mmCIF file with all atom_site columns, C-alpha atoms in Angstrom:
data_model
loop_
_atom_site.group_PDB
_atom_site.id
_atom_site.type_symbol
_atom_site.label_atom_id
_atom_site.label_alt_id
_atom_site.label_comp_id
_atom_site.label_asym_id
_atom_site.label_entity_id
_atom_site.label_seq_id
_atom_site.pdbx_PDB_ins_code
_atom_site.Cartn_x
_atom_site.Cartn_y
_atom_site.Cartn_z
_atom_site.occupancy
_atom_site.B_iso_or_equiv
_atom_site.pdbx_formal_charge
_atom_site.auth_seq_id
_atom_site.auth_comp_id
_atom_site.auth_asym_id
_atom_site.auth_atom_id
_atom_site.pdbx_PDB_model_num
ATOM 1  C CA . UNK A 1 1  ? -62.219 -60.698 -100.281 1.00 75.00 ? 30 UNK A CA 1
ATOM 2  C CA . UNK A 1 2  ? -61.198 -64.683 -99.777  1.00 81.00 ? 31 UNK A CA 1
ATOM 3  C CA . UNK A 1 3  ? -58.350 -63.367 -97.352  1.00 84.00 ? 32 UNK A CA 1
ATOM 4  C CA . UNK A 1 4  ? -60.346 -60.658 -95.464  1.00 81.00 ? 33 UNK A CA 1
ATOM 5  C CA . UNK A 1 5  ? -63.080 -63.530 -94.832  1.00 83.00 ? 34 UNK A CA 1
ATOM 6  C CA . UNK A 1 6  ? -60.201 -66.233 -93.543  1.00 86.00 ? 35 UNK A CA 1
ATOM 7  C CA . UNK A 1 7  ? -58.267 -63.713 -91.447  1.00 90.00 ? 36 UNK A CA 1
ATOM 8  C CA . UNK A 1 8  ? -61.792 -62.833 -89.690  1.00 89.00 ? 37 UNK A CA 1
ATOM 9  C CA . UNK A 1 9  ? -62.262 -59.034 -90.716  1.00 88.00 ? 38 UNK A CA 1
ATOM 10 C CA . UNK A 1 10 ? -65.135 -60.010 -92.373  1.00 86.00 ? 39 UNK A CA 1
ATOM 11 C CA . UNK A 1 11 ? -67.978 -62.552 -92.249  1.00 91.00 ? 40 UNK A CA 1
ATOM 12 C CA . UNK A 1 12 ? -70.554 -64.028 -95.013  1.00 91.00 ? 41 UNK A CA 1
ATOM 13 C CA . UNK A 1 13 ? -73.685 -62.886 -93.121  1.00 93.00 ? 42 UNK A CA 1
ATOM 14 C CA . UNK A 1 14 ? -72.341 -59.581 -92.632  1.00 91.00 ? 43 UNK A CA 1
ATOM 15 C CA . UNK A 1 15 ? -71.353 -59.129 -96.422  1.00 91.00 ? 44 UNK A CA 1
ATOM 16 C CA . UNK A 1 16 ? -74.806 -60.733 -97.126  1.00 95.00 ? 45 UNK A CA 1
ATOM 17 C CA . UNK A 1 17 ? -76.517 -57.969 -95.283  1.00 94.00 ? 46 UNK A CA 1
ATOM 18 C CA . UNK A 1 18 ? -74.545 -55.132 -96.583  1.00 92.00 ? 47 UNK A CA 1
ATOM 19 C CA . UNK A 1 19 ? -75.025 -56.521 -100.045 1.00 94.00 ? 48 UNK A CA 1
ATOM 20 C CA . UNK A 1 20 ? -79.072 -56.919 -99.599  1.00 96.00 ? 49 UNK A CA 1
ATOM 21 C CA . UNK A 1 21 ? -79.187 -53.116 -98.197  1.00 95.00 ? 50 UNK A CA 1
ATOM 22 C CA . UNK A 1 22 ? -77.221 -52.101 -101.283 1.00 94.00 ? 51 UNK A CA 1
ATOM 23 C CA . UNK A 1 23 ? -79.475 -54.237 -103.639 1.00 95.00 ? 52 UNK A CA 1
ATOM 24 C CA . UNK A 1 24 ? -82.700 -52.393 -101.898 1.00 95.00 ? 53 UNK A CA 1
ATOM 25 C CA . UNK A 1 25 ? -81.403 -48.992 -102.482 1.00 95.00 ? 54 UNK A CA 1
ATOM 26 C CA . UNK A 1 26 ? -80.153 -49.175 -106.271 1.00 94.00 ? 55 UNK A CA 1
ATOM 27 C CA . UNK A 1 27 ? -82.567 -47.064 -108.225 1.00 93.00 ? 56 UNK A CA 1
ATOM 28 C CA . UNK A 1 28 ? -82.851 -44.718 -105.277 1.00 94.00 ? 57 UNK A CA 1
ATOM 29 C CA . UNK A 1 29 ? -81.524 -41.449 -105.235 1.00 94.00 ? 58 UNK A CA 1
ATOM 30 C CA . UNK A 1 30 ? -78.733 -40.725 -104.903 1.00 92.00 ? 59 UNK A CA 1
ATOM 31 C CA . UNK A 1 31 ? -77.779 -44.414 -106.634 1.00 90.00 ? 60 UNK A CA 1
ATOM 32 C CA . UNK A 1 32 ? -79.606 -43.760 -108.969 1.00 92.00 ? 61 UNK A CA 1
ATOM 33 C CA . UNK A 1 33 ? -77.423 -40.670 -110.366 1.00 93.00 ? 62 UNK A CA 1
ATOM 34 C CA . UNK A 1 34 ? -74.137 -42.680 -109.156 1.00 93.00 ? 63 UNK A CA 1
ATOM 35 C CA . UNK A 1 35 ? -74.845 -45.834 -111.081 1.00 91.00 ? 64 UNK A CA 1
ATOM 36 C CA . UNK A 1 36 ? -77.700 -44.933 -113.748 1.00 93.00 ? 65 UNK A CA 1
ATOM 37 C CA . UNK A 1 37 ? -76.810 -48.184 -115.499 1.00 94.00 ? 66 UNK A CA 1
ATOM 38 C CA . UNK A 1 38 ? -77.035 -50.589 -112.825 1.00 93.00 ? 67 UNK A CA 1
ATOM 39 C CA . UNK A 1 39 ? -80.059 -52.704 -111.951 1.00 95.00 ? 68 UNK A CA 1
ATOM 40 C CA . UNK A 1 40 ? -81.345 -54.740 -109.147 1.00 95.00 ? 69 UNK A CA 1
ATOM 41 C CA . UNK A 1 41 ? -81.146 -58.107 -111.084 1.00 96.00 ? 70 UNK A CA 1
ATOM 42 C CA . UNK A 1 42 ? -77.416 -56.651 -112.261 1.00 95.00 ? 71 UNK A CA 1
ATOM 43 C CA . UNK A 1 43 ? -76.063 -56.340 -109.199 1.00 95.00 ? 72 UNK A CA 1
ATOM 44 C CA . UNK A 1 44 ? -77.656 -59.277 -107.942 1.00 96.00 ? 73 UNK A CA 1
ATOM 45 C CA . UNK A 1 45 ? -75.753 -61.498 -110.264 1.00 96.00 ? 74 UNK A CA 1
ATOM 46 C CA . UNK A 1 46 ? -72.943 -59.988 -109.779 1.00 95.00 ? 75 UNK A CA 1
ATOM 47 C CA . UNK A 1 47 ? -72.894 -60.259 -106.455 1.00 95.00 ? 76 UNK A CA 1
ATOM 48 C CA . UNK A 1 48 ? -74.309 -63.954 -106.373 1.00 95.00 ? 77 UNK A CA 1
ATOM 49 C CA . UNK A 1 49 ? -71.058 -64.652 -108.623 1.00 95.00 ? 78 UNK A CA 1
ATOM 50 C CA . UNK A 1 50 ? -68.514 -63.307 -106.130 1.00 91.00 ? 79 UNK A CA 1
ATOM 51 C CA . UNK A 1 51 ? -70.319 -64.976 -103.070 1.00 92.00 ? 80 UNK A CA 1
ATOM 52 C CA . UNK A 1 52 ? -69.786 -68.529 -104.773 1.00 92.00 ? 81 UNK A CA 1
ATOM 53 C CA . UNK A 1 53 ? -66.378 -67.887 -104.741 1.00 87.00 ? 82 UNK A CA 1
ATOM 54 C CA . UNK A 1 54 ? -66.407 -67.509 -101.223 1.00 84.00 ? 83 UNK A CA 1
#
């Protein structure tokens, strides 16, 4: 992800965004099916760990 952000293929915000329209549609179907063990607050620590890395 570190090299895909430096070489310019992809930006913060943009993974920011993509990340908050994932986090809004966990529990939703079909997400909900796909991932029935994965929460909102889950994902959104996940997530929050991999960003500070970046």
């Amino acid at each position: 992800m570190q090299l895909l952000i430096r070489q310019g293929y992809v930006d913060v915000t943009g993974l920011d965004r993509l990340c908050q329209d994932v986090l809004n549609k966990i529990g939703s179907p079909p997400y909900d099916r796909l991932f029935p063990n994965l929460s909102q607050q889950q994902f959104s620590q996940h997530y929050q760990a991999v960003r500070w890395l970046l």
